[in-house]
Amino acid sequence: MAGSTIETLPSPAAEYIRDIDRALEAYLDDRNDYPGQLLEAMRYSLMAGGKRLRPLLVLLSAKVCGSDPRAAMPAACAIEMIHTYSLIHDDLPAMDDDDMRRGKPSCHAAFGESTAILAGDALLTLAFEVMAKDIQPPATAAACCVALASAAGAANMVGGQVDDLAQESAGADADRSLEMLESIHRRKTGAMLTTSLQLGGLVAGASQQKIEQLDNYGRNLGLAFQIVDDLLDCQGDESQLGKRTQKDSERGKLTFPSLMGVEASRERAAGLITRATDAARSLGEGAEPLVALAEFVLNRNR
Ligand code: GRG
């Protein structure tokens, strides 16, 4: 299934993605209290055509745990807002310095650096407002805020980004071990994917056993996602990806293909996806969309 796209995932994924897009739009509608330029930059990046992988995981996880997925929509929107903020900041000259994202000029290229920084800050803050206000009951809202703060904060996404940048600037002194690479990715990208599943489980009031099965699925999926991301950077098509390729090798970054070669990376990703699909099937009835999503992650071209 070479080059599969998220739009071709079986029902209910495509319907959920349309619902997520509508809900994200609604959170930015009629915000006359936001400065116009800031609102425009937030909307520009949030609605730029991301795959919506993380919010989709939130809704699918809520559904497989027996909840109406609509109850999890605020959590789904919140994690996409935080993901979008991380991409805006990651593209800045002080970080990865990328002028293309999601097939368009990146936020700072379109709006200037200060507006891009502030649009990222505003999306991060809005995410917590949305969850605290719109998830019921309040104890579940609080649990979701704690989980998402942990995934996005210094112990995970921000910390992983710090160590990734530190490795890049260490040059010859960098720790180029597989352990370091996996530790960076587990925190930088993996935690946001496992937490997407956890948020769905929290909203659904899932059992500890279900949460652990979802976590097992998410850990395998998250690492495979990153390996595929590295492979796309060295072998992908810029026009399909909507961003520049070959950036990792130009910057001498530690990646799975640079450490273990392209073929072994591909095999590792496929093995992880098999584990993820086994974990999804252990969830029982209704897990097929999670299986299909894992297969999409392995075969994606953007
Ligand atoms: C700046 C605090 C801060 C963190 C940045 C997640 C991250 C940390 C940087 C993203 C850089 C990057 C390209 C990581 C590789 C994996 C990844 C997160 C890719 C982008 O996610 P997709 O493929 O993107 O889900 P779309 O655009 O589809 O949402």
Short mmCIF file of N, CA and C in Angstrom, two decimals, residues 236-295:
data_model
loop_
_atom_site.label_atom_id
_atom_site.label_comp_id
_atom_site.label_asym_id
_atom_site.label_seq_id
_atom_site.Cartn_x
_atom_site.Cartn_y
_atom_site.Cartn_z
N GLY A 236 11.64 11.01 0.68
CA GLY A 236 10.29 11.44 0.33
C GLY A 236 10.26 12.50 -0.78
N ASP A 237 9.02 12.83 -1.18
CA ASP A 237 8.80 13.78 -2.25
C ASP A 237 8.37 15.12 -1.62
N GLU A 238 9.16 16.17 -1.90
CA GLU A 238 8.89 17.47 -1.27
C GLU A 238 7.48 17.96 -1.54
N SER A 239 6.99 17.76 -2.78
CA SER A 239 5.68 18.33 -3.10
C SER A 239 4.58 17.59 -2.34
N GLN A 240 4.76 16.29 -2.11
CA GLN A 240 3.75 15.57 -1.32
C GLN A 240 3.88 15.89 0.17
N LEU A 241 5.12 16.02 0.63
CA LEU A 241 5.34 16.26 2.05
C LEU A 241 4.97 17.68 2.47
N GLY A 242 5.09 18.62 1.53
CA GLY A 242 4.78 20.01 1.84
C GLY A 242 5.86 20.69 2.65
N LYS A 243 7.07 20.08 2.68
CA LYS A 243 8.20 20.72 3.38
C LYS A 243 9.48 20.22 2.72
N ARG A 244 10.58 20.89 3.05
CA ARG A 244 11.84 20.51 2.42
C ARG A 244 12.31 19.14 2.92
N THR A 245 12.98 18.40 2.04
CA THR A 245 13.55 17.11 2.45
C THR A 245 15.08 17.24 2.55
N GLN A 246 15.75 16.19 2.94
CA GLN A 246 17.22 16.12 3.07
C GLN A 246 17.76 17.08 4.12
N LYS A 247 16.86 17.58 4.98
CA LYS A 247 17.33 18.54 5.99
C LYS A 247 18.18 17.84 7.05
N ASP A 248 17.77 16.60 7.40
CA ASP A 248 18.48 15.89 8.47
C ASP A 248 19.93 15.63 8.08
N SER A 249 20.13 15.16 6.85
CA SER A 249 21.52 14.84 6.46
C SER A 249 22.34 16.11 6.30
N GLU A 250 21.70 17.19 5.77
CA GLU A 250 22.44 18.47 5.65
C GLU A 250 22.94 18.96 7.00
N ARG A 251 22.13 18.71 8.03
CA ARG A 251 22.51 19.19 9.37
C ARG A 251 23.28 18.14 10.17
N GLY A 252 23.57 17.00 9.55
CA GLY A 252 24.31 15.93 10.22
C GLY A 252 23.54 15.36 11.40
N LYS A 253 22.20 15.36 11.31
CA LYS A 253 21.39 14.92 12.44
C LYS A 253 21.44 13.41 12.63
N LEU A 254 21.30 13.02 13.88
CA LEU A 254 21.21 11.60 14.20
C LEU A 254 19.81 11.12 13.83
N THR A 255 19.72 10.17 12.89
CA THR A 255 18.41 9.65 12.47
C THR A 255 18.50 8.12 12.38
N PHE A 256 17.37 7.48 12.25
CA PHE A 256 17.39 6.02 12.13
C PHE A 256 18.11 5.58 10.86
N PRO A 257 17.81 6.16 9.68
CA PRO A 257 18.55 5.70 8.48
C PRO A 257 20.06 5.96 8.59
N SER A 258 20.46 7.08 9.25
CA SER A 258 21.91 7.35 9.32
C SER A 258 22.58 6.38 10.29
N LEU A 259 21.82 5.87 11.24
CA LEU A 259 22.40 4.97 12.25
C LEU A 259 22.37 3.52 11.80
N MET A 260 21.26 3.10 11.20
CA MET A 260 21.14 1.66 10.88
C MET A 260 20.90 1.36 9.41
N GLY A 261 20.86 2.42 8.56
CA GLY A 261 20.64 2.19 7.13
C GLY A 261 19.15 2.17 6.81
N VAL A 262 18.85 2.39 5.52
CA VAL A 262 17.45 2.54 5.08
C VAL A 262 16.68 1.22 5.24
N GLU A 263 17.26 0.12 4.77
CA GLU A 263 16.54 -1.15 4.79
C GLU A 263 16.19 -1.58 6.21
N ALA A 264 17.22 -1.53 7.10
CA ALA A 264 16.98 -1.95 8.49
C ALA A 264 15.97 -1.03 9.16
N SER A 265 15.98 0.27 8.80
CA SER A 265 15.01 1.21 9.39
C SER A 265 13.60 0.81 8.96
N ARG A 266 13.46 0.50 7.68
CA ARG A 266 12.15 0.10 7.16
C ARG A 266 11.64 -1.17 7.88
N GLU A 267 12.56 -2.13 8.06
CA GLU A 267 12.17 -3.38 8.73
C GLU A 267 11.78 -3.11 10.18
N ARG A 268 12.54 -2.23 10.82
CA ARG A 268 12.22 -1.90 12.23
C ARG A 268 10.83 -1.27 12.32
N ALA A 269 10.55 -0.32 11.41
CA ALA A 269 9.23 0.35 11.42
C ALA A 269 8.13 -0.68 11.20
N ALA A 270 8.35 -1.60 10.25
CA ALA A 270 7.31 -2.61 9.97
C ALA A 270 7.09 -3.50 11.19
N GLY A 271 8.18 -3.87 11.88
CA GLY A 271 8.05 -4.71 13.08
C GLY A 271 7.27 -3.99 14.18
N LEU A 272 7.54 -2.70 14.34
CA LEU A 272 6.83 -1.92 15.37
C LEU A 272 5.34 -1.81 15.03
N ILE A 273 5.04 -1.67 13.75
CA ILE A 273 3.62 -1.56 13.35
C ILE A 273 2.90 -2.90 13.58
N THR A 274 3.60 -4.01 13.37
CA THR A 274 2.98 -5.30 13.68
C THR A 274 2.64 -5.37 15.17
N ARG A 275 3.58 -4.91 16.01
CA ARG A 275 3.30 -4.92 17.45
C ARG A 275 2.13 -4.00 17.79
N ALA A 276 2.10 -2.83 17.12
CA ALA A 276 1.00 -1.88 17.39
C ALA A 276 -0.34 -2.49 16.98
N THR A 277 -0.38 -3.16 15.84
CA THR A 277 -1.67 -3.71 15.39
C THR A 277 -2.09 -4.87 16.31
N ASP A 278 -1.11 -5.65 16.80
CA ASP A 278 -1.45 -6.72 17.77
C ASP A 278 -2.05 -6.09 19.03
N ALA A 279 -1.42 -5.00 19.50
CA ALA A 279 -1.93 -4.33 20.71
C ALA A 279 -3.33 -3.79 20.46
N ALA A 280 -3.56 -3.22 19.27
CA ALA A 280 -4.90 -2.69 18.95
C ALA A 280 -5.92 -3.82 18.97
N ARG A 281 -5.56 -4.96 18.36
CA ARG A 281 -6.53 -6.07 18.29
C ARG A 281 -6.87 -6.59 19.68
N SER A 282 -5.90 -6.46 20.63
CA SER A 282 -6.18 -6.95 21.99
C SER A 282 -7.26 -6.10 22.67
N LEU A 283 -7.57 -4.92 22.09
CA LEU A 283 -8.62 -4.07 22.66
C LEU A 283 -10.01 -4.61 22.34
N GLY A 284 -10.07 -5.57 21.41
CA GLY A 284 -11.35 -6.21 21.10
C GLY A 284 -12.14 -5.47 20.05
N GLU A 285 -13.45 -5.63 20.13
CA GLU A 285 -14.35 -5.10 19.11
C GLU A 285 -14.17 -3.59 18.91
N GLY A 286 -14.20 -3.15 17.67
CA GLY A 286 -14.14 -1.72 17.40
C GLY A 286 -12.72 -1.19 17.23
N ALA A 287 -11.72 -2.10 17.23
CA ALA A 287 -10.33 -1.63 17.14
C ALA A 287 -9.83 -1.51 15.70
N GLU A 288 -10.66 -1.91 14.71
CA GLU A 288 -10.18 -1.91 13.31
C GLU A 288 -9.66 -0.54 12.86
N PRO A 289 -10.33 0.57 13.22
CA PRO A 289 -9.79 1.87 12.76
C PRO A 289 -8.38 2.14 13.29
N LEU A 290 -8.06 1.64 14.50
CA LEU A 290 -6.70 1.84 15.04
C LEU A 290 -5.71 0.98 14.25
N VAL A 291 -6.15 -0.21 13.83
CA VAL A 291 -5.28 -1.07 13.01
C VAL A 291 -5.02 -0.38 11.67
N ALA A 292 -6.07 0.15 11.05
CA ALA A 292 -5.92 0.82 9.75
C ALA A 292 -5.03 2.05 9.87
N LEU A 293 -5.15 2.76 10.99
CA LEU A 293 -4.33 3.96 11.18
C LEU A 293 -2.85 3.59 11.32
N ALA A 294 -2.58 2.48 12.01
CA ALA A 294 -1.17 2.04 12.16
C ALA A 294 -0.60 1.69 10.78
N GLU A 295 -1.41 1.02 9.95
CA GLU A 295 -0.92 0.67 8.62
C GLU A 295 -0.69 1.93 7.77
#
